[in-house]
């Protein structure tokens, strides 16, 4: 599915700059839920951005289904990212002047016929428990609700891969568990998930957990127990 091959990322600066990633090799197969765990500043977000085609490595390759993302033109890479990769961020990145429904539809690739996707967007909104909020703007929502909007926005285009950067960092335990359950439902239906986090909560939903330490990736655990199923989200990825 997606593979990092000996990637490095160096940022220029005084004293030779900073090496954020060093010799990172990671392959994520289709249908996996991989958690990358590590403390703040260890390079987790840099790794996720590189995997998503948004941060060119200084060395090494990132391939999606065998195609080198950074050997493509910027336009082609943007197209692949828009069509195949969904992103969920800690700070939500919702547009404050749009409603919940409009924010979800904003996740569609450029050029999409919005009218063709409204029914699917509404279905996701209902499944994520936001039906009564569909016409509300983000400023009226709780943190947990805003993150569920962000998740629906990532899912609306039927991505093959979801990359999530500390998606529960601003949430209480109950809302964090709900977000992870939705991500696990997507994975069980055949999607692929990579979550970077500094906490332990995601591990119970993962098929594999690895650790990032000082920019280097090391194994942490594998083949964790299957994540708990949530009847309320059982059809999420199939929508």
PDB file of C-alpha atoms in Angstrom:
ATOM      1  CA  UNK A   1       0.000   0.000   0.000  1.00  0.00           C
ATOM      2  CA  UNK A   2       2.325   2.751   1.250  1.00  0.00           C
ATOM      3  CA  UNK A   3       6.014   2.409   1.994  1.00  0.00           C
ATOM      4  CA  UNK A   4       8.783   4.640   3.290  1.00  0.00           C
ATOM      5  CA  UNK A   5      12.210   3.479   2.159  1.00  0.00           C
ATOM      6  CA  UNK A   6      15.178   4.801   4.125  1.00  0.00           C
ATOM      7  CA  UNK A   7      13.773   8.299   4.269  1.00  0.00           C
ATOM      8  CA  UNK A   8      15.563  11.163   5.905  1.00  0.00           C
ATOM      9  CA  UNK A   9      14.389  14.697   6.508  1.00  0.00           C
ATOM     10  CA  UNK A  10      16.784  17.468   7.367  1.00  0.00           C
ATOM     11  CA  UNK A  11      15.816  21.071   8.087  1.00  0.00           C
ATOM     12  CA  UNK A  12      18.499  23.720   7.584  1.00  0.00           C
ATOM     13  CA  UNK A  13      19.532  25.922  10.460  1.00  0.00           C
ATOM     14  CA  UNK A  14      22.397  27.040  12.675  1.00  0.00           C
ATOM     15  CA  UNK A  15      24.965  24.422  13.566  1.00  0.00           C
ATOM     16  CA  UNK A  16      24.082  22.164  10.683  1.00  0.00           C
ATOM     17  CA  UNK A  17      20.312  22.262  11.151  1.00  0.00           C
ATOM     18  CA  UNK A  18      18.020  19.557  12.477  1.00  0.00           C
ATOM     19  CA  UNK A  19      17.572  15.971  11.326  1.00  0.00           C
ATOM     20  CA  UNK A  20      13.916  15.138  11.961  1.00  0.00           C
ATOM     21  CA  UNK A  21      13.932  11.680  10.355  1.00  0.00           C
ATOM     22  CA  UNK A  22      16.854   9.325   9.881  1.00  0.00           C
ATOM     23  CA  UNK A  23      16.821   6.079   7.871  1.00  0.00           C
ATOM     24  CA  UNK A  24      13.095   5.449   8.411  1.00  0.00           C
ATOM     25  CA  UNK A  25      11.784   2.369   6.637  1.00  0.00           C
ATOM     26  CA  UNK A  26       8.126   1.451   7.132  1.00  0.00           C
ATOM     27  CA  UNK A  27       5.711  -0.521   4.981  1.00  0.00           C
ATOM     28  CA  UNK A  28       1.971  -0.356   5.671  1.00  0.00           C
ATOM     29  CA  UNK A  29      -0.064  -2.987   3.866  1.00  0.00           C
ATOM     30  CA  UNK A  30      -3.607  -2.518   2.634  1.00  0.00           C
ATOM     31  CA  UNK A  31      -6.099  -3.083   5.451  1.00  0.00           C
ATOM     32  CA  UNK A  32      -3.685  -2.364   8.311  1.00  0.00           C
ATOM     33  CA  UNK A  33      -4.231   0.034  11.211  1.00  0.00           C
ATOM     34  CA  UNK A  34      -0.723   1.144  12.151  1.00  0.00           C
ATOM     35  CA  UNK A  35       0.021   3.369  15.127  1.00  0.00           C
ATOM     36  CA  UNK A  36       3.280   5.324  15.192  1.00  0.00           C
ATOM     37  CA  UNK A  37       3.941   6.288  18.794  1.00  0.00           C
ATOM     38  CA  UNK A  38       6.510   8.695  20.164  1.00  0.00           C
ATOM     39  CA  UNK A  39       7.029  11.814  22.268  1.00  0.00           C
ATOM     40  CA  UNK A  40       6.599  15.351  21.001  1.00  0.00           C
ATOM     41  CA  UNK A  41       9.416  16.429  18.723  1.00  0.00           C
ATOM     42  CA  UNK A  42      10.434  12.912  17.663  1.00  0.00           C
ATOM     43  CA  UNK A  43       9.448  13.420  14.001  1.00  0.00           C
ATOM     44  CA  UNK A  44       5.966  11.833  13.961  1.00  0.00           C
ATOM     45  CA  UNK A  45       4.224  14.668  12.136  1.00  0.00           C
ATOM     46  CA  UNK A  46       7.089  15.026   9.679  1.00  0.00           C
ATOM     47  CA  UNK A  47       6.786  11.322   8.872  1.00  0.00           C
ATOM     48  CA  UNK A  48       3.031  11.571   8.348  1.00  0.00           C
ATOM     49  CA  UNK A  49       3.379  14.596   6.070  1.00  0.00           C
ATOM     50  CA  UNK A  50       6.005  12.756   4.042  1.00  0.00           C
ATOM     51  CA  UNK A  51       3.692   9.754   3.712  1.00  0.00           C
ATOM     52  CA  UNK A  52       0.889  12.044   2.579  1.00  0.00           C
ATOM     53  CA  UNK A  53       2.874  13.723  -0.180  1.00  0.00           C
ATOM     54  CA  UNK A  54       3.123  17.034   1.653  1.00  0.00           C
ATOM     55  CA  UNK A  55       6.737  16.982   2.907  1.00  0.00           C
ATOM     56  CA  UNK A  56       9.453  15.929   0.472  1.00  0.00           C
ATOM     57  CA  UNK A  57      12.128  13.824   2.184  1.00  0.00           C
ATOM     58  CA  UNK A  58      15.738  14.928   1.925  1.00  0.00           C
ATOM     59  CA  UNK A  59      16.617  11.346   0.953  1.00  0.00           C
ATOM     60  CA  UNK A  60      14.818   8.070   0.364  1.00  0.00           C
ATOM     61  CA  UNK A  61      11.474   7.260  -1.266  1.00  0.00           C
ATOM     62  CA  UNK A  62       7.790   7.207  -0.358  1.00  0.00           C
ATOM     63  CA  UNK A  63       5.729   4.935  -2.591  1.00  0.00           C
ATOM     64  CA  UNK A  64       1.967   4.476  -2.831  1.00  0.00           C
ATOM     65  CA  UNK A  65       1.070   1.190  -4.512  1.00  0.00           C
ATOM     66  CA  UNK A  66       4.605   1.081  -5.902  1.00  0.00           C
ATOM     67  CA  UNK A  67       4.574   4.603  -7.361  1.00  0.00           C
ATOM     68  CA  UNK A  68       7.148   7.066  -6.011  1.00  0.00           C
ATOM     69  CA  UNK A  69       5.126  10.055  -4.806  1.00  0.00           C
ATOM     70  CA  UNK A  70       8.006  12.485  -5.079  1.00  0.00           C
ATOM     71  CA  UNK A  71       9.024  11.365  -8.559  1.00  0.00           C
ATOM     72  CA  UNK A  72       5.660  12.694  -9.732  1.00  0.00           C
ATOM     73  CA  UNK A  73       4.981  16.278 -10.681  1.00  0.00           C
ATOM     74  CA  UNK A  74       3.447  18.468  -7.983  1.00  0.00           C
ATOM     75  CA  UNK A  75       0.138  18.485  -9.856  1.00  0.00           C
ATOM     76  CA  UNK A  76       0.025  14.708 -10.117  1.00  0.00           C
ATOM     77  CA  UNK A  77       0.986  14.297  -6.473  1.00  0.00           C
ATOM     78  CA  UNK A  78      -1.761  16.739  -5.475  1.00  0.00           C
ATOM     79  CA  UNK A  79      -4.271  14.764  -7.545  1.00  0.00           C
ATOM     80  CA  UNK A  80      -3.302  11.464  -5.915  1.00  0.00           C
ATOM     81  CA  UNK A  81      -3.508  13.024  -2.453  1.00  0.00           C
ATOM     82  CA  UNK A  82      -6.889  14.616  -3.179  1.00  0.00           C
ATOM     83  CA  UNK A  83      -8.397  11.402  -4.526  1.00  0.00           C
ATOM     84  CA  UNK A  84      -6.840   8.635  -2.428  1.00  0.00           C
ATOM     85  CA  UNK A  85      -5.681  10.001   0.938  1.00  0.00           C
ATOM     86  CA  UNK A  86      -7.815  11.379   3.744  1.00  0.00           C
ATOM     87  CA  UNK A  87      -6.248  13.490   6.494  1.00  0.00           C
ATOM     88  CA  UNK A  88      -7.391  14.032  10.082  1.00  0.00           C
ATOM     89  CA  UNK A  89      -5.491  16.595  12.169  1.00  0.00           C
ATOM     90  CA  UNK A  90      -5.422  17.439  15.857  1.00  0.00           C
ATOM     91  CA  UNK A  91      -6.681  20.986  15.266  1.00  0.00           C
ATOM     92  CA  UNK A  92      -9.550  19.945  12.968  1.00  0.00           C
ATOM     93  CA  UNK A  93      -8.883  22.605  10.272  1.00  0.00           C
ATOM     94  CA  UNK A  94     -12.577  23.184   9.611  1.00  0.00           C
ATOM     95  CA  UNK A  95     -13.712  26.252   7.680  1.00  0.00           C
ATOM     96  CA  UNK A  96     -15.564  28.436  10.222  1.00  0.00           C
ATOM     97  CA  UNK A  97     -17.897  30.060   7.682  1.00  0.00           C
ATOM     98  CA  UNK A  98     -19.196  26.715   6.347  1.00  0.00           C
ATOM     99  CA  UNK A  99     -21.801  24.422   7.888  1.00  0.00           C
ATOM    100  CA  UNK A 100     -21.044  20.893   9.008  1.00  0.00           C
ATOM    101  CA  UNK A 101     -22.402  19.509   5.721  1.00  0.00           C
ATOM    102  CA  UNK A 102     -20.434  22.020   3.653  1.00  0.00           C
ATOM    103  CA  UNK A 103     -17.227  21.236   5.552  1.00  0.00           C
ATOM    104  CA  UNK A 104     -17.702  17.536   4.864  1.00  0.00           C
ATOM    105  CA  UNK A 105     -18.294  18.166   1.167  1.00  0.00           C
ATOM    106  CA  UNK A 106     -15.159  20.349   1.083  1.00  0.00           C
ATOM    107  CA  UNK A 107     -13.180  17.114   1.399  1.00  0.00           C
ATOM    108  CA  UNK A 108     -14.079  16.060  -2.150  1.00  0.00           C
ATOM    109  CA  UNK A 109     -11.414  16.226  -4.865  1.00  0.00           C
ATOM    110  CA  UNK A 110     -11.397  19.394  -6.993  1.00  0.00           C
ATOM    111  CA  UNK A 111     -13.811  19.165  -9.892  1.00  0.00           C
ATOM    112  CA  UNK A 112     -16.220  16.808  -8.131  1.00  0.00           C
ATOM    113  CA  UNK A 113     -19.919  17.256  -8.815  1.00  0.00           C
ATOM    114  CA  UNK A 114     -21.104  18.242  -5.355  1.00  0.00           C
ATOM    115  CA  UNK A 115     -24.675  17.192  -6.000  1.00  0.00           C
ATOM    116  CA  UNK A 116     -23.556  13.625  -6.656  1.00  0.00           C
ATOM    117  CA  UNK A 117     -22.093  13.356  -3.154  1.00  0.00           C
ATOM    118  CA  UNK A 118     -24.631  15.092  -0.905  1.00  0.00           C
ATOM    119  CA  UNK A 119     -26.464  11.854  -0.057  1.00  0.00           C
ATOM    120  CA  UNK A 120     -23.211  10.144   0.940  1.00  0.00           C
ATOM    121  CA  UNK A 121     -22.164  13.168   3.019  1.00  0.00           C
ATOM    122  CA  UNK A 122     -25.517  13.131   4.807  1.00  0.00           C
ATOM    123  CA  UNK A 123     -25.139   9.405   5.496  1.00  0.00           C
ATOM    124  CA  UNK A 124     -21.708   9.919   7.051  1.00  0.00           C
ATOM    125  CA  UNK A 125     -23.012  12.831   9.121  1.00  0.00           C
ATOM    126  CA  UNK A 126     -25.787  10.613  10.491  1.00  0.00           C
ATOM    127  CA  UNK A 127     -23.459   7.685  11.180  1.00  0.00           C
ATOM    128  CA  UNK A 128     -21.082   9.946  13.067  1.00  0.00           C
ATOM    129  CA  UNK A 129     -23.906  11.242  15.281  1.00  0.00           C
ATOM    130  CA  UNK A 130     -24.009  14.715  13.757  1.00  0.00           C
ATOM    131  CA  UNK A 131     -27.406  14.629  12.077  1.00  0.00           C
ATOM    132  CA  UNK A 132     -28.877  17.395  14.206  1.00  0.00           C
ATOM    133  CA  UNK A 133     -25.760  19.504  13.632  1.00  0.00           C
ATOM    134  CA  UNK A 134     -25.609  19.302   9.831  1.00  0.00           C
ATOM    135  CA  UNK A 135     -26.581  22.955   9.347  1.00  0.00           C
ATOM    136  CA  UNK A 136     -24.500  24.277  12.240  1.00  0.00           C
ATOM    137  CA  UNK A 137     -21.142  25.998  11.925  1.00  0.00           C
ATOM    138  CA  UNK A 138     -17.995  24.719  13.674  1.00  0.00           C
ATOM    139  CA  UNK A 139     -18.007  27.435  16.307  1.00  0.00           C
ATOM    140  CA  UNK A 140     -21.158  25.961  17.835  1.00  0.00           C
ATOM    141  CA  UNK A 141     -19.748  22.431  18.107  1.00  0.00           C
ATOM    142  CA  UNK A 142     -17.831  20.682  20.862  1.00  0.00           C
ATOM    143  CA  UNK A 143     -14.273  19.496  20.231  1.00  0.00           C
ATOM    144  CA  UNK A 144     -15.475  15.922  19.821  1.00  0.00           C
ATOM    145  CA  UNK A 145     -18.107  16.971  17.288  1.00  0.00           C
ATOM    146  CA  UNK A 146     -15.594  19.002  15.313  1.00  0.00           C
ATOM    147  CA  UNK A 147     -13.234  16.054  15.097  1.00  0.00           C
ATOM    148  CA  UNK A 148     -16.064  13.849  13.845  1.00  0.00           C
ATOM    149  CA  UNK A 149     -16.778  16.450  11.149  1.00  0.00           C
ATOM    150  CA  UNK A 150     -13.104  16.292  10.195  1.00  0.00           C
ATOM    151  CA  UNK A 151     -13.321  12.512  10.011  1.00  0.00           C
ATOM    152  CA  UNK A 152     -16.422  12.662   7.806  1.00  0.00           C
ATOM    153  CA  UNK A 153     -14.583  15.106   5.548  1.00  0.00           C
ATOM    154  CA  UNK A 154     -11.732  12.597   5.215  1.00  0.00           C
ATOM    155  CA  UNK A 155     -14.137   9.740   4.461  1.00  0.00           C
ATOM    156  CA  UNK A 156     -16.461  11.452   1.983  1.00  0.00           C
ATOM    157  CA  UNK A 157     -14.215  10.808  -1.027  1.00  0.00           C
ATOM    158  CA  UNK A 158     -13.900   7.047  -0.299  1.00  0.00           C
ATOM    159  CA  UNK A 159     -10.123   7.204   0.355  1.00  0.00           C
ATOM    160  CA  UNK A 160      -7.877   4.173   0.279  1.00  0.00           C
ATOM    161  CA  UNK A 161      -5.745   5.568   3.123  1.00  0.00           C
ATOM    162  CA  UNK A 162      -6.383   7.779   6.144  1.00  0.00           C
ATOM    163  CA  UNK A 163      -3.475   9.543   7.840  1.00  0.00           C
ATOM    164  CA  UNK A 164      -4.290  10.928  11.290  1.00  0.00           C
ATOM    165  CA  UNK A 165      -1.967  13.254  13.208  1.00  0.00           C
ATOM    166  CA  UNK A 166      -2.750  13.206  16.953  1.00  0.00           C
ATOM    167  CA  UNK A 167      -6.475  13.048  16.099  1.00  0.00           C
ATOM    168  CA  UNK A 168      -7.544  12.830  19.742  1.00  0.00           C
ATOM    169  CA  UNK A 169      -5.019  15.196  21.298  1.00  0.00           C
ATOM    170  CA  UNK A 170      -7.706  17.750  22.182  1.00  0.00           C
ATOM    171  CA  UNK A 171     -10.432  15.272  23.156  1.00  0.00           C
ATOM    172  CA  UNK A 172     -11.613  13.718  26.410  1.00  0.00           C
ATOM    173  CA  UNK A 173     -11.311   9.915  26.730  1.00  0.00           C
ATOM    174  CA  UNK A 174     -14.892   9.185  25.647  1.00  0.00           C
ATOM    175  CA  UNK A 175     -14.661  11.275  22.481  1.00  0.00           C
ATOM    176  CA  UNK A 176     -11.165   9.926  21.759  1.00  0.00           C
ATOM    177  CA  UNK A 177     -12.453   6.355  21.925  1.00  0.00           C
ATOM    178  CA  UNK A 178     -15.290   7.220  19.556  1.00  0.00           C
ATOM    179  CA  UNK A 179     -12.889   8.637  16.960  1.00  0.00           C
ATOM    180  CA  UNK A 180     -10.694   5.536  17.156  1.00  0.00           C
ATOM    181  CA  UNK A 181     -13.733   3.263  16.821  1.00  0.00           C
ATOM    182  CA  UNK A 182     -14.722   5.044  13.605  1.00  0.00           C
ATOM    183  CA  UNK A 183     -11.184   4.712  12.248  1.00  0.00           C
ATOM    184  CA  UNK A 184     -11.175   1.012  13.173  1.00  0.00           C
ATOM    185  CA  UNK A 185     -14.477   0.515  11.354  1.00  0.00           C
ATOM    186  CA  UNK A 186     -12.975   2.048   8.226  1.00  0.00           C
ATOM    187  CA  UNK A 187      -9.979  -0.289   8.546  1.00  0.00           C
ATOM    188  CA  UNK A 188     -12.081  -3.416   9.091  1.00  0.00           C
ATOM    189  CA  UNK A 189     -13.965  -2.643   5.880  1.00  0.00           C
ATOM    190  CA  UNK A 190     -10.690  -2.720   3.929  1.00  0.00           C
ATOM    191  CA  UNK A 191      -9.307   0.773   4.413  1.00  0.00           C
ATOM    192  CA  UNK A 192      -5.789   1.535   5.621  1.00  0.00           C
ATOM    193  CA  UNK A 193      -5.066   3.767   8.615  1.00  0.00           C
ATOM    194  CA  UNK A 194      -1.885   5.326   9.987  1.00  0.00           C
ATOM    195  CA  UNK A 195      -2.177   7.245  13.264  1.00  0.00           C
ATOM    196  CA  UNK A 196       0.676   9.127  14.902  1.00  0.00           C
ATOM    197  CA  UNK A 197       0.268   9.799  18.602  1.00  0.00           C
ATOM    198  CA  UNK A 198       2.152  10.273  21.856  1.00  0.00           C
ATOM    199  CA  UNK A 199      -0.453   8.381  23.901  1.00  0.00           C
ATOM    200  CA  UNK A 200      -1.464   4.771  24.457  1.00  0.00           C
ATOM    201  CA  UNK A 201      -5.187   4.940  23.633  1.00  0.00           C
ATOM    202  CA  UNK A 202      -4.872   4.009  19.953  1.00  0.00           C
ATOM    203  CA  UNK A 203      -2.900   0.805  20.557  1.00  0.00           C
ATOM    204  CA  UNK A 204      -5.945  -1.357  21.341  1.00  0.00           C
ATOM    205  CA  UNK A 205      -7.373  -0.591  17.890  1.00  0.00           C
ATOM    206  CA  UNK A 206      -4.128  -1.163  15.988  1.00  0.00           C
ATOM    207  CA  UNK A 207      -2.998  -4.164  14.020  1.00  0.00           C
ATOM    208  CA  UNK A 208       0.561  -3.007  14.629  1.00  0.00           C
ATOM    209  CA  UNK A 209       2.333  -0.387  16.718  1.00  0.00           C
ATOM    210  CA  UNK A 210       5.808   1.017  16.115  1.00  0.00           C
ATOM    211  CA  UNK A 211       7.761   3.657  17.997  1.00  0.00           C
ATOM    212  CA  UNK A 212       9.611   6.674  16.709  1.00  0.00           C
ATOM    213  CA  UNK A 213      12.524   7.824  18.830  1.00  0.00           C
ATOM    214  CA  UNK A 214      14.766  10.735  17.886  1.00  0.00           C
ATOM    215  CA  UNK A 215      13.740  10.406  14.271  1.00  0.00           C
ATOM    216  CA  UNK A 216      14.325   6.651  14.042  1.00  0.00           C
ATOM    217  CA  UNK A 217      11.589   4.032  13.785  1.00  0.00           C
ATOM    218  CA  UNK A 218      11.793   0.960  16.018  1.00  0.00           C
ATOM    219  CA  UNK A 219       9.336  -1.942  16.516  1.00  0.00           C
ATOM    220  CA  UNK A 220       7.108  -1.723  19.571  1.00  0.00           C
ATOM    221  CA  UNK A 221       4.518  -4.487  19.223  1.00  0.00           C
ATOM    222  CA  UNK A 222       2.647  -6.422  16.604  1.00  0.00           C
ATOM    223  CA  UNK A 223      -0.579  -8.304  16.030  1.00  0.00           C
ATOM    224  CA  UNK A 224      -2.476  -6.637  18.850  1.00  0.00           C
ATOM    225  CA  UNK A 225      -5.930  -7.885  19.676  1.00  0.00           C
ATOM    226  CA  UNK A 226      -8.638  -7.141  17.179  1.00  0.00           C
ATOM    227  CA  UNK A 227     -10.287  -3.805  17.953  1.00  0.00           C
ATOM    228  CA  UNK A 228     -13.705  -3.866  19.576  1.00  0.00           C
ATOM    229  CA  UNK A 229     -16.606  -3.595  17.163  1.00  0.00           C
ATOM    230  CA  UNK A 230     -19.091  -0.780  17.415  1.00  0.00           C
ATOM    231  CA  UNK A 231     -22.553  -1.581  16.044  1.00  0.00           C
ATOM    232  CA  UNK A 232     -23.316   2.091  15.580  1.00  0.00           C
ATOM    233  CA  UNK A 233     -20.440   2.452  13.112  1.00  0.00           C
ATOM    234  CA  UNK A 234     -20.479  -0.938  11.402  1.00  0.00           C
ATOM    235  CA  UNK A 235     -21.363   0.458   7.984  1.00  0.00           C
ATOM    236  CA  UNK A 236     -19.159   3.537   8.053  1.00  0.00           C
ATOM    237  CA  UNK A 237     -16.510   2.531   5.545  1.00  0.00           C
ATOM    238  CA  UNK A 238     -18.929   0.709   3.296  1.00  0.00           C
ATOM    239  CA  UNK A 239     -20.917   3.889   2.683  1.00  0.00           C
TER     240      UNK A 239
END
